[in-house]
Amino acid sequence: MAASARPSVVPQKDLESFQEHLDKSTRILALIGAGLSASSGLPTFRGAGGLWRTHDATQLATPEAFGRDPGLVWQFYSYRRHMALKAKPNPAHYALAELARKKEDFITLSQNVDGLSPRAKHPPDQLKLLHGSLFDVKCSDFFCNYVESNNYTDPIVPALAIPTDESDPTTTSALAARELDISDINVDLPELTFSHLPRCPKCKRGLLRPGVVWFGEQLPAKVMRDIEEWMVGGDKIDLIMVIGTSARVYPAAGYVDAARAKGARVAIVNMDKNDVPASGLYKGDWFFEGDAAQIMPEILKGVIGELGDMPDAAEE
Ligand code: BJW
């Protein structure tokens, strides 16, 4: 499938100056967030879409919430695993993956856990998953070190299956019943107890939990080390692109200032003009307002060319 030619969404003057800078840049960072996957149909955390049923999504992303109500937290994450598996990478994921192939000293720091960048064939060495993955699971018992990567079983246990509307008149023996949208408060959720939830196969004691980084938890040590090495591995950084993130969560947001301190110019791509990093915008920065899925292929075009086939690794 080739990307269709789209009308320009970016002011010409900004586009030219950005492309000129990108062309001569060698050491490049991208910090990406939930807005990158918004046009793939996945909700963001803050603002509209940040509520899951009546719960603030960021309040469910904590060890305390899991300790209090592991059934509810698993329902939230099981739903997100299901939605992420149904979603497809969009042109912004493919554009960044292609830029990584063209610029070898470019790394993407992803706060996303949805697996869409890997599915867009982003070169793995150039993609640093700061907040883990929905498709990793690990034991929640402090004394057990069980971790499993790339677990795509959906649902992970039968009790977490998305309920369907059995009374739907369009359902036939050949056509599956329509799935209910369990993010809607009007859809009843089953009460889950400990025995319904995924259990650690190693220690047989602890509950499994999603392999994501919750508030108050440390980011993966190897990922942090790799980034640190990259940051100090050259005299200067030419550019950091801050794409589809409110840049409010640390340590991720701190990389914007760290890159700036090494000379980087900052390019922000966001739907919301007010979502600039805490240090604000400097002279020489760019703000590209709009949907990352439209803007990224356009601003990177000078280096990556037109996006051609967009293979989804999940379909191969
Ligand atoms: C579009 C768009 C479209 C929409 N196109 N744009 C320093 C100062 C203050 C506090 C701290 C600090 N250092 C650490 C902290 C504490 C805390 C923190 O940052 N708190 C802040 C909220 C104040 N940080 C932590 O706890 C971190 N851990 C840590 O620091 O550990 C230290 C430690 C040391 C030693 C021992 C123990 C600990 C961990 C942070 C983990 C964050 N986890 C989450 C959940 C991950 C799992 C999951 O997905 O459920 O990560 S929270 C959530 O926020 C998720 C996201 O990755 C992250 C960032 O959100 P993101 O991606 O920016 O989404 P949104 O919704 O905020 O923004 C979307 C943007 O897109 C918006 O701007 C839209 O406008 C835009 N948009 N559509 C372009 N189509």
CSV table of C-alpha atoms and ligand atoms in Angstrom, one decimal:
chain,number,residue,atom,x,y,z
A,1,MET,CA,0.0,0.0,0.0
A,2,ALA,CA,1.5,3.4,-1.0
A,3,ALA,CA,0.8,6.5,1.1
A,4,SER,CA,-1.5,8.8,-0.9
A,5,ALA,CA,-0.2,12.3,-1.7
A,6,ARG,CA,-1.7,14.6,1.0
A,7,PRO,CA,-2.0,18.4,0.9
A,8,SER,CA,0.7,20.1,3.0
A,9,VAL,CA,-0.3,20.6,6.6
A,10,VAL,CA,2.8,22.5,7.6
A,11,PRO,CA,3.7,26.2,7.0
A,12,GLN,CA,6.2,26.3,4.0
A,13,LYS,CA,8.8,28.5,5.8
A,14,ASP,CA,9.0,26.2,8.8
A,15,LEU,CA,9.1,23.1,6.6
A,16,GLU,CA,12.0,24.5,4.6
A,17,SER,CA,14.1,25.5,7.6
A,18,PHE,CA,13.4,22.2,9.5
A,19,GLN,CA,14.3,20.1,6.4
A,20,GLU,CA,17.5,22.1,5.9
A,21,HIS,CA,18.5,21.4,9.5
A,22,LEU,CA,17.4,17.7,9.4
A,23,ASP,CA,19.4,17.2,6.2
A,24,LYS,CA,22.6,18.2,7.8
A,25,SER,CA,21.9,16.6,11.3
A,26,THR,CA,23.6,13.5,12.3
A,27,ARG,CA,23.0,13.0,16.0
A,28,ILE,CA,19.2,13.0,16.4
A,29,LEU,CA,16.8,12.1,19.1
A,30,ALA,CA,13.0,11.6,19.0
A,31,LEU,CA,10.9,11.5,22.2
A,32,ILE,CA,7.5,10.0,21.4
A,33,GLY,CA,4.3,9.6,23.3
A,34,ALA,CA,0.7,8.5,23.2
A,35,GLY,CA,-0.3,11.1,20.6
A,36,LEU,CA,1.8,9.3,18.0
A,37,SER,CA,-0.6,6.3,18.2
A,38,ALA,CA,-3.8,8.5,18.5
A,39,SER,CA,-4.6,8.2,14.8
A,40,SER,CA,-4.2,4.4,15.1
A,41,GLY,CA,-7.2,4.7,17.4
A,42,LEU,CA,-5.5,4.3,20.8
A,43,PRO,CA,-6.4,6.8,23.5
A,44,THR,CA,-3.9,9.2,25.1
A,45,PHE,CA,-3.4,9.6,28.9
A,46,ARG,CA,-4.2,13.2,29.6
A,47,GLY,CA,-7.0,15.3,28.3
A,48,ALA,CA,-9.9,13.8,26.4
A,49,GLY,CA,-9.6,10.0,26.3
A,50,GLY,CA,-7.6,9.9,29.5
A,51,LEU,CA,-10.5,8.4,31.4
A,52,TRP,CA,-11.0,4.7,31.4
A,53,ARG,CA,-14.6,4.1,32.7
A,54,THR,CA,-14.6,6.5,35.7
A,55,HIS,CA,-10.9,6.1,36.3
A,56,ASP,CA,-8.1,8.5,35.4
A,57,ALA,CA,-5.8,6.3,33.3
A,58,THR,CA,-2.7,7.6,35.2
A,59,GLN,CA,-4.3,6.5,38.5
A,60,LEU,CA,-4.5,2.9,37.3
A,61,ALA,CA,-0.8,3.0,36.2
A,62,THR,CA,0.5,2.6,39.7
A,63,PRO,CA,1.7,-0.3,41.9
A,64,GLU,CA,-0.7,0.9,44.6
A,65,ALA,CA,-3.7,0.5,42.2
A,66,PHE,CA,-2.6,-3.0,41.3
A,67,GLY,CA,-2.1,-3.8,45.1
A,68,ARG,CA,-5.6,-2.5,45.8
A,69,ASP,CA,-7.5,-4.0,42.9
A,70,PRO,CA,-5.5,-6.2,40.6
A,71,GLY,CA,-8.7,-7.4,38.8
A,72,LEU,CA,-9.6,-3.8,37.8
A,73,VAL,CA,-6.0,-3.0,36.7
A,74,TRP,CA,-5.8,-6.3,34.7
A,75,GLN,CA,-9.1,-5.4,33.0
A,76,PHE,CA,-7.7,-2.0,32.0
A,77,TYR,CA,-4.4,-3.6,30.7
A,78,SER,CA,-6.1,-6.6,29.0
A,79,TYR,CA,-8.4,-4.2,27.2
A,80,ARG,CA,-5.4,-2.1,26.1
A,81,ARG,CA,-3.5,-5.2,24.9
A,82,HIS,CA,-6.6,-6.2,22.9
A,83,MET,CA,-7.0,-2.7,21.4
A,84,ALA,CA,-3.3,-2.4,20.6
A,85,LEU,CA,-3.4,-5.8,18.8
A,86,LYS,CA,-6.3,-4.6,16.7
A,87,ALA,CA,-4.7,-1.3,15.9
A,88,LYS,CA,-2.3,-0.8,13.0
A,89,PRO,CA,0.9,1.4,12.9
A,90,ASN,CA,0.2,4.7,11.2
A,91,PRO,CA,2.4,6.7,8.8
A,92,ALA,CA,4.2,8.5,11.7
A,93,HIS,CA,5.5,5.1,13.0
A,94,TYR,CA,6.6,4.2,9.5
A,95,ALA,CA,8.2,7.6,8.9
A,96,LEU,CA,10.3,7.3,12.1
A,97,ALA,CA,11.3,3.8,11.3
A,98,GLU,CA,12.5,4.9,7.8
A,99,LEU,CA,14.4,7.8,9.3
A,100,ALA,CA,16.2,5.4,11.6
A,101,ARG,CA,17.3,3.4,8.5
A,102,LYS,CA,18.6,6.6,6.8
A,103,LYS,CA,20.3,8.2,9.8
A,104,GLU,CA,22.3,5.7,11.8
A,105,ASP,CA,23.0,8.0,14.8
A,106,PHE,CA,19.3,8.6,15.4
A,107,ILE,CA,17.5,7.0,18.4
A,108,THR,CA,13.9,7.1,19.4
A,109,LEU,CA,12.9,7.2,23.1
A,110,SER,CA,9.5,5.8,23.2
A,111,GLN,CA,7.1,6.2,26.2
A,112,ASN,CA,4.6,4.0,24.3
A,113,VAL,CA,3.9,0.5,25.3
A,114,ASP,CA,1.6,-0.4,22.4
A,115,GLY,CA,4.0,-2.3,20.2
A,116,LEU,CA,3.2,-0.2,17.1
A,117,SER,CA,6.8,1.1,16.5
A,118,PRO,CA,8.2,-2.5,16.5
A,119,ARG,CA,5.4,-3.6,14.2
A,120,ALA,CA,6.3,-0.7,11.8
A,121,LYS,CA,9.8,-2.4,11.7
A,122,HIS,CA,11.6,0.3,13.6
A,123,PRO,CA,15.2,-0.9,13.8
A,124,PRO,CA,15.3,-2.4,17.4
A,125,ASP,CA,18.7,-1.0,18.3
A,126,GLN,CA,17.4,2.5,17.6
A,127,LEU,CA,14.2,2.2,19.6
A,128,LYS,CA,14.4,2.6,23.4
A,129,LEU,CA,11.3,1.5,25.2
A,130,LEU,CA,11.3,3.7,28.3
A,131,HIS,CA,8.1,2.4,29.8
A,132,GLY,CA,8.2,-1.3,28.9
A,133,SER,CA,5.6,-3.1,26.8
A,134,LEU,CA,2.0,-4.2,27.1
A,135,PHE,CA,3.2,-7.6,25.8
A,136,ASP,CA,5.7,-8.2,28.5
A,137,VAL,CA,4.5,-9.8,31.7
A,138,LYS,CA,6.3,-10.3,35.0
A,139,CYS,CA,5.7,-11.7,38.4
A,140,SER,CA,4.5,-9.1,40.9
A,141,ASP,CA,6.0,-11.0,43.9
A,142,PHE,CA,9.0,-9.1,45.2
A,143,PHE,CA,11.1,-12.2,45.6
A,144,CYS,CA,10.4,-13.7,42.2
A,145,ASN,CA,12.2,-12.5,39.0
A,146,TYR,CA,10.0,-14.2,36.4
A,147,VAL,CA,9.7,-12.1,33.2
A,148,GLU,CA,8.2,-13.1,29.8
A,149,SER,CA,8.6,-11.0,26.7
A,150,ASN,CA,6.3,-11.0,23.6
A,151,ASN,CA,3.3,-12.6,25.2
A,152,TYR,CA,0.5,-11.8,22.7
A,153,THR,CA,-2.1,-14.2,24.2
A,154,ASP,CA,-5.4,-12.4,24.1
A,155,PRO,CA,-7.0,-12.7,26.5
A,156,ILE,CA,-4.1,-13.7,28.7
A,157,VAL,CA,-6.6,-15.7,30.9
A,158,PRO,CA,-10.2,-16.6,29.9
A,159,ALA,CA,-11.7,-14.4,32.7
A,160,LEU,CA,-10.2,-11.3,30.9
A,161,ALA,CA,-12.0,-11.9,27.6
A,162,ILE,CA,-13.9,-8.9,26.3
A,163,PRO,CA,-17.6,-9.6,26.8
A,164,THR,CA,-19.7,-9.8,23.7
A,165,ASP,CA,-23.3,-8.7,23.0
A,166,GLU,CA,-25.0,-12.1,22.7
A,167,SER,CA,-28.3,-10.5,22.0
A,168,ASP,CA,-27.0,-8.7,18.9
A,169,PRO,CA,-29.5,-9.7,16.1
A,170,THR,CA,-26.7,-9.5,13.4
A,171,THR,CA,-24.9,-12.4,15.2
A,172,THR,CA,-25.1,-15.7,13.3
A,173,SER,CA,-23.2,-18.9,13.7
A,174,ALA,CA,-20.7,-17.6,11.0
A,175,LEU,CA,-20.4,-14.1,12.5
A,176,ALA,CA,-19.0,-13.6,15.9
A,177,ALA,CA,-21.0,-11.5,18.4
A,178,ARG,CA,-20.1,-7.9,18.7
A,179,GLU,CA,-17.6,-7.0,21.4
A,180,LEU,CA,-18.7,-4.7,24.0
A,181,ASP,CA,-16.7,-1.5,24.7
A,182,ILE,CA,-15.7,-2.0,28.3
A,183,SER,CA,-14.2,1.5,28.5
A,184,ASP,CA,-17.9,2.5,28.6
A,185,ILE,CA,-19.2,2.8,32.2
A,186,ASN,CA,-22.6,1.5,31.1
A,187,VAL,CA,-21.1,-1.9,30.2
A,188,ASP,CA,-21.0,-4.1,33.3
A,189,LEU,CA,-17.6,-5.6,34.2
A,190,PRO,CA,-17.4,-9.0,35.9
A,191,GLU,CA,-16.0,-9.0,39.5
A,192,LEU,CA,-12.7,-10.7,39.3
A,193,THR,CA,-11.0,-12.4,42.2
A,194,PHE,CA,-7.4,-13.6,42.7
A,195,SER,CA,-8.2,-17.0,41.2
A,196,HIS,CA,-9.3,-15.5,37.9
A,197,LEU,CA,-6.1,-13.6,37.3
A,198,PRO,CA,-2.9,-14.8,35.6
A,199,ARG,CA,-0.5,-16.5,38.0
A,200,CYS,CA,3.3,-16.8,37.8
A,201,PRO,CA,4.3,-20.1,36.3
A,202,LYS,CA,7.7,-20.0,38.1
A,203,CYS,CA,6.9,-19.3,41.8
A,204,LYS,CA,3.2,-20.3,41.5
A,205,ARG,CA,2.6,-17.7,44.2
A,206,GLY,CA,2.6,-14.3,42.8
A,207,LEU,CA,0.2,-12.7,40.3
A,208,LEU,CA,1.6,-11.8,36.9
A,209,ARG,CA,1.4,-8.1,36.1
A,210,PRO,CA,1.9,-6.1,32.9
A,211,GLY,CA,5.6,-5.4,32.1
A,212,VAL,CA,5.2,-1.7,32.0
A,213,VAL,CA,6.7,1.0,34.2
A,214,TRP,CA,4.3,2.5,36.7
A,215,PHE,CA,4.7,5.7,38.6
A,216,GLY,CA,7.3,5.5,41.3
A,217,GLU,CA,9.0,2.6,39.5
A,218,GLN,CA,12.5,2.7,38.0
A,219,LEU,CA,12.8,2.6,34.2
A,220,PRO,CA,14.6,-0.4,32.7
A,221,ALA,CA,18.3,-0.2,33.7
A,222,LYS,CA,19.7,-1.3,30.4
A,223,VAL,CA,17.5,1.2,28.5
A,224,MET,CA,18.7,4.0,30.7
A,225,ARG,CA,22.3,2.9,30.3
A,226,ASP,CA,22.1,2.8,26.6
A,227,ILE,CA,20.6,6.3,26.4
A,228,GLU,CA,23.2,7.7,28.8
A,229,GLU,CA,26.0,6.2,26.6
A,230,TRP,CA,24.4,7.6,23.5
A,231,MET,CA,24.0,11.1,25.1
A,232,VAL,CA,27.7,11.2,26.2
A,233,GLY,CA,28.9,9.5,23.0
A,234,GLY,CA,29.3,12.6,20.9
A,235,ASP,CA,30.1,16.3,21.4
A,236,LYS,CA,26.8,17.6,20.4
A,237,ILE,CA,23.2,16.6,19.5
A,238,ASP,CA,21.8,18.3,16.5
A,239,LEU,CA,18.0,17.8,16.9
A,240,ILE,CA,15.4,16.4,19.2
A,241,MET,CA,11.8,15.8,17.9
A,242,VAL,CA,9.2,15.8,20.6
A,243,ILE,CA,6.2,14.0,19.1
A,244,GLY,CA,2.7,13.4,20.5
A,245,THR,CA,3.7,13.7,24.1
A,246,SER,CA,2.7,16.2,26.8
A,247,ALA,CA,6.3,15.9,28.1
A,248,ARG,CA,5.1,16.0,31.7
A,249,VAL,CA,6.4,12.6,32.9
A,250,TYR,CA,10.0,12.3,34.1
A,251,PRO,CA,12.7,11.1,33.5
A,252,ALA,CA,11.4,11.0,29.8
A,253,ALA,CA,10.6,14.7,29.7
A,254,GLY,CA,14.1,15.6,31.0
A,255,TYR,CA,15.7,14.4,27.8
A,256,VAL,CA,14.5,17.5,26.0
A,257,ASP,CA,16.5,19.8,28.3
A,258,ALA,CA,19.4,17.3,28.3
A,259,ALA,CA,19.5,17.4,24.4
A,260,ARG,CA,19.1,21.2,24.4
A,261,ALA,CA,22.1,21.5,26.7
A,262,LYS,CA,24.2,19.6,24.1
A,263,GLY,CA,23.1,22.1,21.4
A,264,ALA,CA,20.0,20.4,20.0
A,265,ARG,CA,17.3,22.4,18.3
A,266,VAL,CA,13.8,21.2,19.3
A,267,ALA,CA,11.0,20.3,16.9
A,268,ILE,CA,7.6,19.7,18.5
A,269,VAL,CA,4.8,17.9,16.8
A,270,ASN,CA,1.5,18.1,18.7
A,271,MET,CA,-2.2,18.6,18.2
A,272,ASP,CA,-2.2,21.1,21.1
A,273,LYS,CA,-0.3,24.3,20.8
A,274,ASN,CA,-0.1,24.6,24.6
A,275,ASP,CA,1.7,21.2,25.0
A,276,VAL,CA,5.3,22.5,25.0
A,277,PRO,CA,8.0,21.1,27.2
A,278,ALA,CA,8.4,22.7,30.7
A,279,SER,CA,11.3,24.8,29.5
A,280,GLY,CA,9.2,26.4,26.7
A,281,LEU,CA,10.1,27.2,23.1
A,282,TYR,CA,13.3,28.8,22.2
A,283,LYS,CA,14.2,30.9,19.1
A,284,GLY,CA,15.1,28.4,16.4
A,285,ASP,CA,12.7,25.7,17.6
A,286,TRP,CA,9.8,24.5,15.6
A,287,PHE,CA,6.2,23.8,16.6
A,288,PHE,CA,4.3,21.7,14.0
A,289,GLU,CA,0.6,21.8,15.1
A,290,GLY,CA,-1.6,18.9,14.1
A,291,ASP,CA,-1.8,15.1,13.7
A,292,ALA,CA,1.6,13.4,13.9
A,293,ALA,CA,0.4,10.8,11.4
A,294,GLN,CA,0.1,13.5,8.8
A,295,ILE,CA,2.9,15.8,9.8
A,296,MET,CA,5.8,13.2,10.3
A,297,PRO,CA,5.9,11.8,6.7
A,298,GLU,CA,5.7,15.4,5.4
A,299,ILE,CA,8.5,16.9,7.5
A,300,LEU,CA,10.8,13.9,7.1
A,301,LYS,CA,10.2,13.6,3.3
A,302,GLY,CA,13.4,15.3,2.3
A,303,VAL,CA,15.4,12.4,3.9
A,304,ILE,CA,13.0,9.4,3.8
A,305,GLY,CA,11.3,10.1,0.5
A,306,GLU,CA,7.6,9.1,0.0
A,307,LEU,CA,6.4,6.3,2.2
A,308,GLY,CA,6.0,3.2,0.1
A,309,ASP,CA,4.8,-0.1,1.4
A,310,MET,CA,3.9,-0.1,5.0
A,311,PRO,CA,4.3,-3.7,6.2
A,312,ASP,CA,2.7,-4.5,9.5
A,313,ALA,CA,4.9,-7.1,11.3
A,314,ALA,CA,1.8,-8.6,12.9
A,315,GLU,CA,0.4,-9.6,9.6
A,316,GLU,CA,3.5,-11.4,8.2
B,1,BJW,C1,-1.3,14.3,19.5
B,1,BJW,C2,-2.2,13.7,18.8
B,1,BJW,C3,-1.9,13.5,17.4
B,1,BJW,C4,-2.9,13.8,20.7
B,1,BJW,N1,-0.8,13.9,16.9
B,1,BJW,N2,-0.1,14.8,19.0
B,1,BJW,C5,10.9,14.9,38.4
B,1,BJW,C6,10.0,15.9,38.7
B,1,BJW,C7,8.7,15.6,39.1
B,1,BJW,C8,8.3,14.3,39.2
B,1,BJW,C9,9.2,13.3,38.9
B,1,BJW,C10,10.4,13.6,38.6
B,1,BJW,N3,11.1,12.5,38.3
B,1,BJW,C11,10.3,11.5,38.6
B,1,BJW,C12,9.1,11.9,39.0
B,1,BJW,C13,7.9,11.1,39.3
B,1,BJW,C14,7.1,10.6,38.2
B,1,BJW,C15,6.6,11.7,37.3
B,1,BJW,O1,7.2,12.0,36.3
B,1,BJW,N4,5.6,12.4,37.7
B,1,BJW,C16,5.0,13.5,36.9
B,1,BJW,C17,3.6,13.2,36.5
B,1,BJW,C18,5.1,14.7,37.8
B,1,BJW,N5,7.9,9.7,37.4
B,1,BJW,C19,8.0,8.4,37.7
B,1,BJW,O2,7.5,7.9,38.7
B,1,BJW,C20,8.9,7.5,36.8
B,1,BJW,N6,9.8,6.7,37.7
B,1,BJW,C21,10.8,7.3,38.3
B,1,BJW,O3,11.2,8.4,38.1
B,1,BJW,O4,11.5,6.4,39.1
B,1,BJW,C22,12.6,7.0,39.9
B,1,BJW,C23,13.0,5.9,40.9
B,1,BJW,C24,14.3,5.8,41.2
B,1,BJW,C25,14.7,4.8,42.2
B,1,BJW,C26,13.8,3.9,42.6
B,1,BJW,C27,12.5,4.0,42.2
B,1,BJW,C28,12.1,4.9,41.4
B,1,BJW,C29,8.1,6.5,36.1
B,1,BJW,C30,7.1,7.1,35.1
B,1,BJW,C31,6.3,6.0,34.5
B,1,BJW,C32,5.1,6.5,33.6
B,1,BJW,N7,4.3,5.5,33.3
B,1,BJW,C33,3.2,5.7,32.4
B,1,BJW,C34,2.3,4.4,32.3
B,1,BJW,C35,3.0,3.3,31.5
B,1,BJW,C36,2.2,2.1,31.4
B,1,BJW,C37,0.9,2.4,30.6
B,1,BJW,O5,0.9,2.7,29.4
B,1,BJW,O6,-0.1,2.2,31.2
B,1,BJW,O7,3.6,6.1,31.1
B,1,BJW,S1,2.1,7.1,32.9
B,1,BJW,C38,1.8,7.6,31.3
B,1,BJW,O8,2.4,8.9,31.0
B,1,BJW,C39,2.5,6.6,30.3
B,1,BJW,C40,3.0,7.5,29.3
B,1,BJW,O9,4.1,6.9,28.6
B,1,BJW,C41,3.4,8.8,30.0
B,1,BJW,C42,3.5,10.0,29.2
B,1,BJW,O10,2.3,10.3,28.6
B,1,BJW,P1,2.3,10.8,27.1
B,1,BJW,O11,2.7,9.8,26.2
B,1,BJW,O12,3.0,12.1,27.0
B,1,BJW,O13,0.7,11.0,26.9
B,1,BJW,P2,-0.2,12.3,27.2
B,1,BJW,O14,-1.6,11.8,27.2
B,1,BJW,O15,0.2,13.0,28.5
B,1,BJW,O16,0.1,13.3,26.0
B,1,BJW,C43,-0.4,13.0,24.7
B,1,BJW,C44,0.0,14.1,23.8
B,1,BJW,O17,-0.3,13.8,22.5
B,1,BJW,C45,-0.8,15.4,24.2
B,1,BJW,O18,0.2,16.5,24.2
B,1,BJW,C46,-1.7,15.6,23.0
B,1,BJW,O19,-2.0,17.0,22.7
B,1,BJW,C47,-0.9,15.0,21.9
B,1,BJW,N8,-1.7,14.4,20.8
B,1,BJW,N9,-3.3,13.4,19.7
B,1,BJW,C48,0.1,14.6,17.7
B,1,BJW,N10,-2.9,12.8,16.7
